[in-house]
Short mmCIF file of N, CA and C in Angstrom, two decimals:
data_model
loop_
_atom_site.label_atom_id
_atom_site.label_comp_id
_atom_site.label_asym_id
_atom_site.label_seq_id
_atom_site.Cartn_x
_atom_site.Cartn_y
_atom_site.Cartn_z
N UNK A 1 77.26 91.07 29.32
CA UNK A 1 76.85 92.76 30.31
C UNK A 1 78.37 92.47 31.04
N UNK A 2 78.30 94.28 30.94
CA UNK A 2 79.68 95.28 31.52
C UNK A 2 79.91 94.41 33.86
N UNK A 3 80.62 94.91 33.79
CA UNK A 3 80.77 94.67 35.35
C UNK A 3 80.02 95.57 35.42
N UNK A 4 80.02 96.72 35.26
CA UNK A 4 79.92 98.34 36.10
C UNK A 4 78.55 97.75 36.07
N UNK A 5 77.78 97.65 35.70
CA UNK A 5 76.18 96.68 34.92
C UNK A 5 75.80 95.74 35.91
N UNK A 6 76.32 94.83 35.64
CA UNK A 6 75.59 93.77 36.67
C UNK A 6 75.97 94.14 38.19
N UNK A 7 76.24 94.87 39.09
CA UNK A 7 77.07 95.69 39.97
C UNK A 7 75.88 96.52 40.42
N UNK A 8 76.10 96.95 39.36
CA UNK A 8 73.64 97.84 39.47
C UNK A 8 72.48 97.77 39.79
N UNK A 9 72.85 95.78 39.19
CA UNK A 9 71.83 95.37 38.95
C UNK A 9 71.77 94.45 40.40
N UNK A 10 72.97 94.51 40.79
CA UNK A 10 73.50 93.14 41.65
C UNK A 10 72.83 94.13 43.32
N UNK A 11 73.47 95.41 43.33
CA UNK A 11 72.61 96.59 44.28
C UNK A 11 71.13 96.86 44.70
N UNK A 12 70.45 96.19 43.18
CA UNK A 12 68.71 97.18 42.74
C UNK A 12 68.01 95.61 43.25
N UNK A 13 68.53 94.75 43.56
CA UNK A 13 68.52 93.17 43.42
C UNK A 13 67.93 93.44 44.92
N UNK A 14 68.93 94.12 46.01
CA UNK A 14 68.91 93.38 47.09
C UNK A 14 68.13 94.60 48.09
N UNK A 15 67.27 95.72 47.23
CA UNK A 15 65.89 96.32 47.83
C UNK A 15 64.85 95.43 48.19
N UNK A 16 64.31 95.52 48.99
CA UNK A 16 62.76 95.03 49.28
C UNK A 16 62.31 94.55 48.07
N UNK A 17 61.79 93.78 47.68
CA UNK A 17 60.28 93.57 46.26
C UNK A 17 61.38 93.59 45.16
N UNK A 18 62.63 93.37 45.42
CA UNK A 18 62.98 94.07 43.33
C UNK A 18 63.48 92.20 43.16
N UNK A 19 63.27 91.30 41.94
CA UNK A 19 64.13 90.48 41.91
C UNK A 19 64.82 90.82 40.69
N UNK A 20 65.79 89.49 40.34
CA UNK A 20 66.79 89.32 39.17
C UNK A 20 65.96 90.15 38.28
N UNK A 21 64.73 90.19 38.00
CA UNK A 21 64.22 90.32 36.08
C UNK A 21 64.52 91.91 36.77
N UNK A 22 63.32 92.25 37.66
CA UNK A 22 63.15 94.10 38.14
C UNK A 22 64.22 94.80 38.24
N UNK A 23 65.89 93.91 38.53
CA UNK A 23 66.82 94.33 39.28
C UNK A 23 66.87 94.86 37.65
N UNK A 24 67.24 94.03 36.74
CA UNK A 24 67.68 94.27 35.03
C UNK A 24 67.22 95.08 33.95
N UNK A 25 65.26 94.97 34.16
CA UNK A 25 64.28 96.85 33.54
C UNK A 25 64.80 98.05 34.45
N UNK A 26 64.92 97.62 35.40
CA UNK A 26 66.21 98.65 35.75
C UNK A 26 67.10 99.87 35.39
N UNK A 27 67.93 98.30 36.37
CA UNK A 27 69.01 99.22 35.65
C UNK A 27 69.10 99.65 33.78
N UNK A 28 68.74 98.43 32.82
CA UNK A 28 68.53 98.85 31.94
C UNK A 28 67.54 100.37 31.78
N UNK A 29 66.67 100.69 31.94
CA UNK A 29 66.05 101.86 32.11
C UNK A 29 66.24 102.59 32.69
N UNK A 30 67.31 103.12 33.20
CA UNK A 30 67.95 103.72 33.44
C UNK A 30 69.59 104.01 32.53
N UNK A 31 70.17 102.94 32.31
CA UNK A 31 71.26 103.50 31.10
C UNK A 31 70.97 103.51 29.70
N UNK A 32 69.98 103.51 29.27
CA UNK A 32 69.51 102.76 28.24
C UNK A 32 68.57 103.63 27.81
N UNK A 33 66.90 103.68 28.87
CA UNK A 33 66.16 104.01 28.28
C UNK A 33 66.46 105.77 28.83
N UNK A 34 66.46 105.93 29.94
CA UNK A 34 65.56 106.67 30.41
C UNK A 34 66.97 107.42 31.29
N UNK A 35 68.70 107.78 30.88
CA UNK A 35 70.14 108.22 31.25
C UNK A 35 69.80 109.30 31.92
N UNK A 36 69.24 110.29 31.72
CA UNK A 36 69.07 112.24 32.61
C UNK A 36 68.66 111.37 33.30
N UNK A 37 68.33 110.27 34.13
CA UNK A 37 67.02 110.29 35.61
C UNK A 37 67.93 110.19 35.66
N UNK A 38 69.00 109.41 35.76
CA UNK A 38 70.03 109.02 36.83
C UNK A 38 70.77 109.83 37.38
N UNK A 39 71.53 111.69 36.50
CA UNK A 39 71.74 111.61 38.11
C UNK A 39 71.56 112.92 38.92
N UNK A 40 69.73 112.75 38.53
CA UNK A 40 68.38 113.36 39.38
C UNK A 40 68.47 112.10 41.03
N UNK A 41 68.30 110.91 40.37
CA UNK A 41 67.88 109.95 41.13
C UNK A 41 69.60 109.94 42.06
N UNK A 42 70.48 109.46 41.37
CA UNK A 42 71.17 109.78 42.73
C UNK A 42 71.21 110.94 43.05
N UNK A 43 70.86 111.83 43.04
CA UNK A 43 71.46 113.13 43.89
C UNK A 43 70.25 113.63 44.68
N UNK A 44 68.30 112.60 44.83
CA UNK A 44 67.40 112.46 45.04
C UNK A 44 68.90 111.58 46.99
N UNK A 45 68.57 109.55 46.41
CA UNK A 45 69.55 109.71 47.23
C UNK A 45 70.64 109.98 48.57
N UNK A 46 71.23 110.77 47.67
CA UNK A 46 72.82 110.93 48.53
C UNK A 46 71.72 112.17 49.65
N UNK A 47 70.76 113.27 49.73
CA UNK A 47 70.37 113.52 50.17
C UNK A 47 69.42 113.08 51.28
N UNK A 48 68.86 112.26 50.23
CA UNK A 48 67.80 111.43 51.69
C UNK A 48 68.75 110.45 52.84
N UNK A 49 70.46 111.04 52.28
CA UNK A 49 71.46 109.90 52.89
C UNK A 49 71.61 111.52 54.33
N UNK A 50 71.76 111.50 53.48
CA UNK A 50 71.97 112.97 54.07
C UNK A 50 71.88 113.93 55.47
N UNK A 51 70.38 113.55 55.10
CA UNK A 51 69.42 115.17 55.32
C UNK A 51 68.37 114.24 55.95
N UNK A 52 67.11 112.58 55.97
CA UNK A 52 66.21 111.96 56.65
C UNK A 52 67.23 111.28 57.55
N UNK A 53 66.69 111.04 59.06
CA UNK A 53 67.04 110.77 60.38
C UNK A 53 66.28 110.28 60.76
N UNK A 54 66.14 109.89 62.34
CA UNK A 54 65.03 109.34 63.30
C UNK A 54 64.03 110.42 64.04
N UNK A 55 62.81 110.72 64.47
CA UNK A 55 62.72 111.36 64.80
C UNK A 55 62.37 111.33 66.66
N UNK A 56 64.03 112.32 67.14
CA UNK A 56 63.90 111.60 68.46
C UNK A 56 62.40 111.45 69.85
N UNK A 57 61.92 112.16 69.21
CA UNK A 57 60.14 111.48 70.40
C UNK A 57 60.05 110.03 69.29
N UNK A 58 59.96 109.90 68.20
CA UNK A 58 58.73 109.08 68.23
C UNK A 58 59.19 107.33 66.75
N UNK A 59 60.68 108.18 66.56
CA UNK A 59 61.50 107.15 65.47
C UNK A 59 61.12 107.26 64.38
N UNK A 60 59.68 108.06 64.20
CA UNK A 60 59.77 108.03 63.10
C UNK A 60 60.59 108.57 61.74
N UNK A 61 60.53 109.02 60.35
CA UNK A 61 61.89 109.71 59.79
C UNK A 61 60.77 111.01 59.61
N UNK A 62 62.38 112.12 59.85
CA UNK A 62 62.48 113.08 60.19
C UNK A 62 63.13 113.55 59.33
N UNK A 63 63.19 115.30 58.53
CA UNK A 63 64.65 115.75 58.50
C UNK A 63 65.01 116.77 59.25
N UNK A 64 63.84 117.43 60.44
CA UNK A 64 64.86 117.88 61.67
C UNK A 64 64.48 116.74 63.01
N UNK A 65 64.86 117.95 64.23
CA UNK A 65 64.49 117.29 65.56
C UNK A 65 63.21 116.00 65.39
N UNK A 66 62.53 116.94 64.76
CA UNK A 66 60.25 116.01 64.92
C UNK A 66 60.45 115.76 63.37
N UNK A 67 59.50 114.58 63.98
CA UNK A 67 58.35 114.75 62.48
C UNK A 67 57.39 115.84 62.61
N UNK A 68 57.00 115.56 61.77
CA UNK A 68 56.42 116.46 61.43
C UNK A 68 54.72 115.79 61.39
N UNK A 69 54.62 114.52 62.44
CA UNK A 69 53.30 114.14 63.61
C UNK A 69 53.85 114.50 65.09
N UNK A 70 54.70 114.31 65.20
CA UNK A 70 55.12 115.07 66.89
C UNK A 70 55.49 116.65 66.63
N UNK A 71 55.84 117.37 65.75
CA UNK A 71 55.66 118.40 65.47
C UNK A 71 54.22 119.09 64.96
N UNK A 72 53.49 118.36 64.62
CA UNK A 72 52.06 119.36 64.98
C UNK A 72 51.40 119.30 66.01
N UNK A 73 50.93 120.14 66.70
CA UNK A 73 49.77 120.64 67.83
C UNK A 73 49.01 120.24 67.83
N UNK A 74 47.56 120.13 66.30
CA UNK A 74 46.83 119.60 66.45
C UNK A 74 46.79 117.88 66.93
N UNK A 75 47.83 117.25 67.58
CA UNK A 75 47.76 115.74 67.52
C UNK A 75 46.92 115.12 68.51
N UNK A 76 46.83 114.44 69.12
CA UNK A 76 46.20 113.87 70.39
C UNK A 76 47.79 113.28 71.41
N UNK A 77 47.87 114.17 72.14
CA UNK A 77 49.61 113.61 72.78
C UNK A 77 49.36 112.79 73.28
N UNK A 78 47.79 112.42 74.25
CA UNK A 78 48.12 111.41 75.59
C UNK A 78 48.25 109.55 74.70
N UNK A 79 47.59 109.83 73.32
CA UNK A 79 47.36 108.60 72.47
C UNK A 79 48.69 108.12 71.69
N UNK A 80 49.17 107.01 71.91
CA UNK A 80 50.76 106.70 70.70
C UNK A 80 49.90 105.56 70.59
N UNK A 81 49.90 105.29 69.76
CA UNK A 81 49.90 104.34 68.36
C UNK A 81 50.90 103.82 68.18
N UNK A 82 51.32 102.27 68.42
CA UNK A 82 52.95 101.66 68.37
C UNK A 82 53.17 101.28 67.34
N UNK A 83 53.73 100.55 66.71
CA UNK A 83 53.67 100.19 65.28
C UNK A 83 55.50 99.29 64.86
N UNK A 84 55.82 98.61 64.34
CA UNK A 84 56.92 98.60 63.52
C UNK A 84 57.58 98.69 63.25
N UNK A 85 56.97 99.29 62.34
CA UNK A 85 57.82 99.76 61.58
C UNK A 85 57.19 101.31 60.59
N UNK A 86 57.67 101.79 59.82
CA UNK A 86 58.11 103.61 59.29
C UNK A 86 56.60 103.21 58.94
N UNK A 87 56.67 102.30 57.47
CA UNK A 87 55.32 102.06 56.54
C UNK A 87 54.24 101.46 56.60
N UNK A 88 54.09 101.17 58.70
CA UNK A 88 53.39 100.85 59.37
C UNK A 88 52.34 102.73 59.92
N UNK A 89 53.31 103.11 60.64
CA UNK A 89 52.52 104.43 60.11
C UNK A 89 51.58 105.25 59.34
N UNK A 90 53.30 104.79 57.80
CA UNK A 90 52.49 105.66 57.14
C UNK A 90 51.20 104.89 56.37
N UNK A 91 50.51 103.83 57.28
CA UNK A 91 49.66 103.28 56.18
C UNK A 91 48.45 103.54 56.97
N UNK A 92 48.24 103.89 58.48
CA UNK A 92 48.22 103.81 59.40
C UNK A 92 47.54 105.70 59.46
N UNK A 93 48.37 106.60 58.07
CA UNK A 93 48.40 107.24 58.85
C UNK A 93 47.46 108.39 57.40
N UNK A 94 47.66 107.21 56.79
CA UNK A 94 46.59 107.41 54.81
C UNK A 94 45.46 107.42 55.38
N UNK A 95 44.85 105.74 56.05
CA UNK A 95 43.56 105.54 57.02
C UNK A 95 42.82 107.54 56.99
N UNK A 96 43.28 107.85 57.84
CA UNK A 96 42.69 108.50 58.58
C UNK A 96 41.81 108.97 59.43
N UNK A 97 42.40 107.41 59.96
CA UNK A 97 41.43 107.31 61.75
C UNK A 97 41.85 108.15 62.69
N UNK A 98 43.87 108.54 62.56
CA UNK A 98 44.00 107.98 64.61
C UNK A 98 44.87 109.55 63.66
N UNK A 99 43.94 110.45 65.15
CA UNK A 99 45.28 111.64 65.25
C UNK A 99 45.94 112.04 66.58
N UNK A 100 46.01 110.83 66.94
CA UNK A 100 47.32 110.35 68.10
C UNK A 100 48.88 110.57 67.59
N UNK A 101 49.42 110.19 68.49
CA UNK A 101 50.81 110.10 67.95
C UNK A 101 51.55 108.92 68.46
N UNK A 102 52.69 108.23 67.28
CA UNK A 102 53.39 107.26 67.67
C UNK A 102 54.09 107.40 68.20
N UNK A 103 54.24 106.04 67.57
CA UNK A 103 56.39 105.72 68.19
C UNK A 103 56.34 104.76 67.25
N UNK A 104 57.57 103.81 67.03
CA UNK A 104 58.04 103.14 66.07
C UNK A 104 58.90 102.37 66.78
N UNK A 105 58.55 100.92 66.42
CA UNK A 105 59.95 100.35 67.20
C UNK A 105 61.51 99.23 66.82
N UNK A 106 60.62 100.07 65.49
CA UNK A 106 61.68 99.36 63.95
C UNK A 106 62.47 97.63 64.60
N UNK A 107 61.09 97.09 64.38
CA UNK A 107 61.56 96.02 63.80
C UNK A 107 60.32 95.19 65.20
N UNK A 108 60.22 93.79 65.87
CA UNK A 108 59.09 93.15 66.76
C UNK A 108 60.59 92.47 67.43
N UNK A 109 60.33 92.00 68.56
CA UNK A 109 61.63 90.36 68.85
C UNK A 109 61.12 89.80 68.76
N UNK A 110 62.49 89.22 67.93
CA UNK A 110 62.25 87.74 67.75
C UNK A 110 63.51 87.18 67.92
N UNK A 111 63.43 85.50 68.72
CA UNK A 111 64.53 85.82 69.63
C UNK A 111 65.77 84.42 68.20
N UNK A 112 64.81 84.13 66.98
CA UNK A 112 64.82 82.90 66.66
C UNK A 112 66.28 83.74 65.21
N UNK A 113 65.54 85.55 65.47
CA UNK A 113 66.57 86.18 64.86
C UNK A 113 67.16 86.77 65.39
N UNK A 114 67.76 86.69 66.03
CA UNK A 114 69.03 87.15 67.40
C UNK A 114 67.79 88.75 67.29
N UNK A 115 67.01 89.39 68.21
CA UNK A 115 66.34 90.50 68.39
C UNK A 115 66.37 90.65 69.31
N UNK A 116 66.55 91.50 69.92
CA UNK A 116 66.32 91.23 71.73
C UNK A 116 65.46 92.69 71.92
N UNK A 117 65.02 92.85 72.93
CA UNK A 117 64.69 94.34 73.84
C UNK A 117 65.04 95.20 73.26
N UNK A 118 66.43 95.17 73.29
CA UNK A 118 68.14 96.95 73.84
C UNK A 118 68.21 96.96 72.02
N UNK A 119 67.05 95.35 70.98
CA UNK A 119 67.89 96.54 69.85
C UNK A 119 66.04 97.17 68.94
N UNK A 120 65.41 97.22 70.00
CA UNK A 120 64.32 98.16 69.60
C UNK A 120 63.83 98.88 70.32
N UNK A 121 63.33 99.91 69.59
CA UNK A 121 63.54 101.94 69.65
C UNK A 121 61.96 101.72 71.22
N UNK A 122 62.58 100.40 72.13
CA UNK A 122 61.38 100.40 73.34
C UNK A 122 62.13 101.15 74.53
N UNK A 123 63.37 101.41 74.91
CA UNK A 123 63.61 102.30 76.32
C UNK A 123 62.78 104.27 76.02
N UNK A 124 63.05 104.23 74.95
CA UNK A 124 62.27 105.70 74.70
C UNK A 124 61.35 105.68 74.64
N UNK A 125 59.77 104.87 74.42
CA UNK A 125 58.28 104.46 74.43
C UNK A 125 58.81 104.29 75.94
N UNK A 126 59.36 103.29 76.11
CA UNK A 126 59.41 103.78 78.14
C UNK A 126 59.25 105.02 78.57
N UNK A 127 60.18 105.82 78.41
CA UNK A 127 60.73 107.03 79.09
C UNK A 127 58.70 107.47 78.93
N UNK A 128 59.29 108.01 77.63
CA UNK A 128 58.11 108.42 76.93
C UNK A 128 56.20 108.37 78.38
N UNK A 129 56.39 106.93 78.80
CA UNK A 129 55.23 107.03 78.92
C UNK A 129 55.07 107.06 80.36
N UNK A 130 57.04 106.86 81.41
CA UNK A 130 56.74 107.78 83.22
C UNK A 130 56.61 108.81 82.56
N UNK A 131 57.48 109.74 81.41
CA UNK A 131 57.51 110.86 82.44
C UNK A 131 55.59 111.76 82.53
N UNK A 132 54.99 110.72 81.99
CA UNK A 132 52.92 110.90 82.47
C UNK A 132 52.61 112.15 81.01
N UNK A 133 52.89 111.44 79.90
CA UNK A 133 51.86 112.82 79.30
C UNK A 133 50.69 111.58 77.81
N UNK A 134 51.25 110.33 78.08
CA UNK A 134 50.29 109.53 77.80
C UNK A 134 48.79 108.86 78.32
N UNK A 135 48.47 108.59 77.85
CA UNK A 135 47.30 107.90 78.83
C UNK A 135 46.80 106.63 77.94
N UNK A 136 47.33 106.70 76.65
CA UNK A 136 46.85 105.09 76.02
C UNK A 136 47.93 104.85 74.70
N UNK A 137 48.58 103.31 75.03
CA UNK A 137 49.03 102.98 73.92
C UNK A 137 47.96 101.83 73.54
N UNK A 138 48.09 102.53 72.48
CA UNK A 138 47.45 101.33 71.09
C UNK A 138 48.72 100.42 70.46
N UNK A 139 48.75 99.35 70.94
CA UNK A 139 49.36 98.19 69.97
C UNK A 139 48.86 98.14 68.91
N UNK A 140 49.35 98.47 67.86
CA UNK A 140 49.25 98.03 66.13
C UNK A 140 51.20 97.13 66.52
N UNK A 141 50.77 96.11 66.44
CA UNK A 141 52.16 95.20 65.99
C UNK A 141 50.94 94.44 65.12
N UNK A 142 52.15 93.20 64.48
CA UNK A 142 51.45 92.27 63.80
C UNK A 142 50.94 90.49 64.14
N UNK A 143 50.30 90.23 63.42
CA UNK A 143 49.00 89.33 64.93
C UNK A 143 49.86 88.28 64.33
N UNK A 144 50.87 87.72 64.59
CA UNK A 144 52.09 87.04 64.64
C UNK A 144 52.62 86.61 65.85
N UNK A 145 53.17 85.18 66.07
CA UNK A 145 54.36 84.80 67.28
C UNK A 145 54.98 85.91 67.95
N UNK A 146 55.57 86.67 67.08
CA UNK A 146 56.57 88.20 67.38
C UNK A 146 55.60 88.80 67.73
N UNK A 147 54.72 89.12 67.09
CA UNK A 147 54.01 90.76 67.01
C UNK A 147 53.58 90.44 68.64
N UNK A 148 52.45 89.12 69.20
CA UNK A 148 52.07 89.20 70.10
C UNK A 148 53.54 89.11 71.93
N UNK A 149 54.22 88.41 70.71
CA UNK A 149 55.99 87.90 72.31
C UNK A 149 56.23 89.42 72.54
N UNK A 150 55.75 90.83 71.35
CA UNK A 150 56.26 91.83 71.60
C UNK A 150 55.07 92.38 72.38
N UNK A 151 53.65 92.58 72.17
CA UNK A 151 53.13 93.21 73.20
C UNK A 151 52.64 93.12 74.23
N UNK A 152 52.77 91.22 74.65
CA UNK A 152 53.49 91.13 76.10
C UNK A 152 54.32 91.29 76.85
N UNK A 153 55.43 91.89 76.01
CA UNK A 153 56.68 92.24 76.77
C UNK A 153 56.74 93.54 77.11
N UNK A 154 55.93 94.45 76.04
CA UNK A 154 55.69 95.67 76.73
C UNK A 154 54.65 95.86 77.36
N UNK A 155 53.61 95.37 77.74
CA UNK A 155 52.12 95.02 78.47
C UNK A 155 52.87 95.12 80.02
N UNK A 156 54.00 93.73 80.24
CA UNK A 156 54.64 93.76 80.88
C UNK A 156 55.89 94.58 81.96
N UNK A 157 55.92 95.38 81.39
CA UNK A 157 57.31 96.99 81.19
C UNK A 157 56.06 97.87 81.53
N UNK A 158 55.21 97.96 81.17
CA UNK A 158 54.27 99.74 81.53
C UNK A 158 53.53 99.17 83.09
N UNK A 159 53.07 101.01 83.13
CA UNK A 159 53.08 101.23 85.17
C UNK A 159 52.33 100.06 84.52
N UNK A 160 51.24 99.91 85.82
CA UNK A 160 50.15 98.89 86.33
C UNK A 160 49.00 99.99 86.35
N UNK A 161 48.87 101.49 86.60
CA UNK A 161 48.22 102.39 86.45
C UNK A 161 48.42 103.38 85.53
N UNK A 162 47.01 104.48 85.02
CA UNK A 162 46.73 105.24 84.41
C UNK A 162 46.83 105.05 82.60
N UNK A 163 47.96 103.91 82.74
CA UNK A 163 47.88 103.83 80.94
C UNK A 163 47.42 102.85 80.53
N UNK A 164 45.86 103.02 79.47
CA UNK A 164 45.21 102.58 78.92
C UNK A 164 45.82 101.74 77.84
N UNK A 165 45.65 100.15 77.96
CA UNK A 165 46.38 99.66 77.00
C UNK A 165 45.27 98.81 75.52
N UNK A 166 45.29 99.12 75.07
CA UNK A 166 44.98 98.71 73.25
C UNK A 166 44.78 98.13 72.70
N UNK A 167 44.74 97.15 71.66
CA UNK A 167 45.22 96.56 70.85
C UNK A 167 44.67 96.76 69.68
N UNK A 168 44.93 96.76 68.64
CA UNK A 168 44.39 97.02 67.50
C UNK A 168 43.44 95.66 67.13
N UNK A 169 41.97 95.89 66.32
CA UNK A 169 41.22 94.69 66.11
C UNK A 169 41.88 93.77 64.60
N UNK A 170 42.03 92.52 64.78
CA UNK A 170 42.37 91.80 63.42
C UNK A 170 41.03 91.29 63.19
N UNK A 171 40.51 91.27 61.75
CA UNK A 171 39.43 90.12 61.23
C UNK A 171 39.71 90.11 59.64
N UNK A 172 38.75 90.11 59.64
CA UNK A 172 37.89 90.16 57.35
C UNK A 172 38.58 91.32 56.80
N UNK A 173 39.38 91.49 55.89
CA UNK A 173 39.71 92.82 55.44
C UNK A 173 37.88 92.82 54.57
N UNK A 174 38.64 94.11 54.23
CA UNK A 174 36.74 95.08 54.14
C UNK A 174 36.77 94.11 52.21
N UNK A 175 35.45 93.29 52.53
CA UNK A 175 35.52 93.05 51.24
C UNK A 175 34.75 91.50 51.39
N UNK A 176 35.85 91.10 51.93
CA UNK A 176 36.95 89.56 51.88
C UNK A 176 35.74 88.90 52.86
N UNK A 177 35.50 87.49 52.04
CA UNK A 177 34.38 86.81 52.43
C UNK A 177 34.62 85.38 53.48
N UNK A 178 33.67 85.37 54.31
CA UNK A 178 33.85 84.43 55.82
C UNK A 178 35.02 82.94 55.06
N UNK A 179 34.57 82.36 53.63
CA UNK A 179 34.96 81.44 53.70
C UNK A 179 36.68 80.95 52.62
N UNK A 180 36.61 82.07 52.96
CA UNK A 180 39.02 82.09 52.59
C UNK A 180 39.39 82.63 53.12
N UNK A 181 39.32 83.17 55.04
CA UNK A 181 39.46 83.10 55.18
C UNK A 181 40.01 81.93 56.39
N UNK A 182 41.63 82.47 56.40
CA UNK A 182 42.28 80.80 57.08
C UNK A 182 42.26 81.35 58.89
N UNK A 183 42.58 80.13 59.28
CA UNK A 183 41.73 80.21 61.02
C UNK A 183 42.47 81.02 62.33
N UNK A 184 43.69 81.85 61.46
CA UNK A 184 44.36 82.39 62.20
C UNK A 184 43.52 83.71 61.94
N UNK A 185 43.11 84.37 60.94
CA UNK A 185 42.37 85.48 60.95
C UNK A 185 40.41 85.42 61.68
N UNK A 186 40.32 84.16 61.02
CA UNK A 186 38.92 83.69 61.62
C UNK A 186 38.82 84.11 62.94
N UNK A 187 39.73 83.08 64.61
CA UNK A 187 39.91 83.62 65.66
C UNK A 187 40.05 85.31 65.84
N UNK A 188 41.04 85.90 64.94
CA UNK A 188 41.10 87.61 65.35
C UNK A 188 39.93 87.83 65.75
N UNK A 189 39.03 87.50 64.21
CA UNK A 189 37.85 88.19 63.59
C UNK A 189 36.52 88.43 65.39
N UNK A 190 36.63 86.67 65.15
CA UNK A 190 35.58 86.44 66.02
C UNK A 190 35.98 86.90 67.99
N UNK A 191 37.42 87.15 67.74
CA UNK A 191 37.85 87.27 69.52
C UNK A 191 37.94 89.14 69.81
N UNK A 192 37.68 90.00 68.40
CA UNK A 192 37.89 91.00 67.98
C UNK A 192 36.11 91.29 68.01
N UNK A 193 35.40 91.03 68.10
CA UNK A 193 34.00 91.34 68.00
C UNK A 193 32.84 92.49 69.07
N UNK A 194 32.49 93.06 68.04
CA UNK A 194 32.12 94.23 69.36
C UNK A 194 30.09 94.67 68.91
N UNK A 195 29.14 94.89 69.61
CA UNK A 195 27.73 95.02 68.99
C UNK A 195 26.94 95.40 68.54
N UNK A 196 26.62 95.17 66.95
CA UNK A 196 26.51 95.54 66.14
C UNK A 196 25.26 96.56 66.68
N UNK A 197 24.27 96.89 67.96
CA UNK A 197 23.53 97.23 68.40
C UNK A 197 24.25 98.76 68.02
#
């Protein structure tokens, strides 16, 4: 293996979801099997690095000052769904179930990993709420200790009147059975139950 190939493989391996073998396959694919794709990939990476930034309103990815969601006047401005990361926002958008706006925290509180409130996009959310435009905050954070701590922190700092705070339901996945669910999932499913009639 050449030093340049080894460096490329090490860089690829640092990406999420790519292990040693995958990094090796990608590097060899780009250098040996499809070398014509390499310049296009480099250009796309450079273009994204230069043009993509955070939306000044919600923290989503954007190429302008505002992301496509914040710029869409057909969205419900009073509802804001708070998510941890941009991929969470993308997943909710793919579902087609939400037509409001978003706010991306870019993480969750984690004293163990050294993530404090000032490390997250919390101040901008509180500023949006204080402006009076938001009537409901939907907390769509993960169902773990850090997600719960972040939800608790947020609710403690929200105005006590005028803003409805809700939390997404958690439970069994579609097609999943009770037998194979873990205790936390079953507890959440029972707590998030609703009328069947």
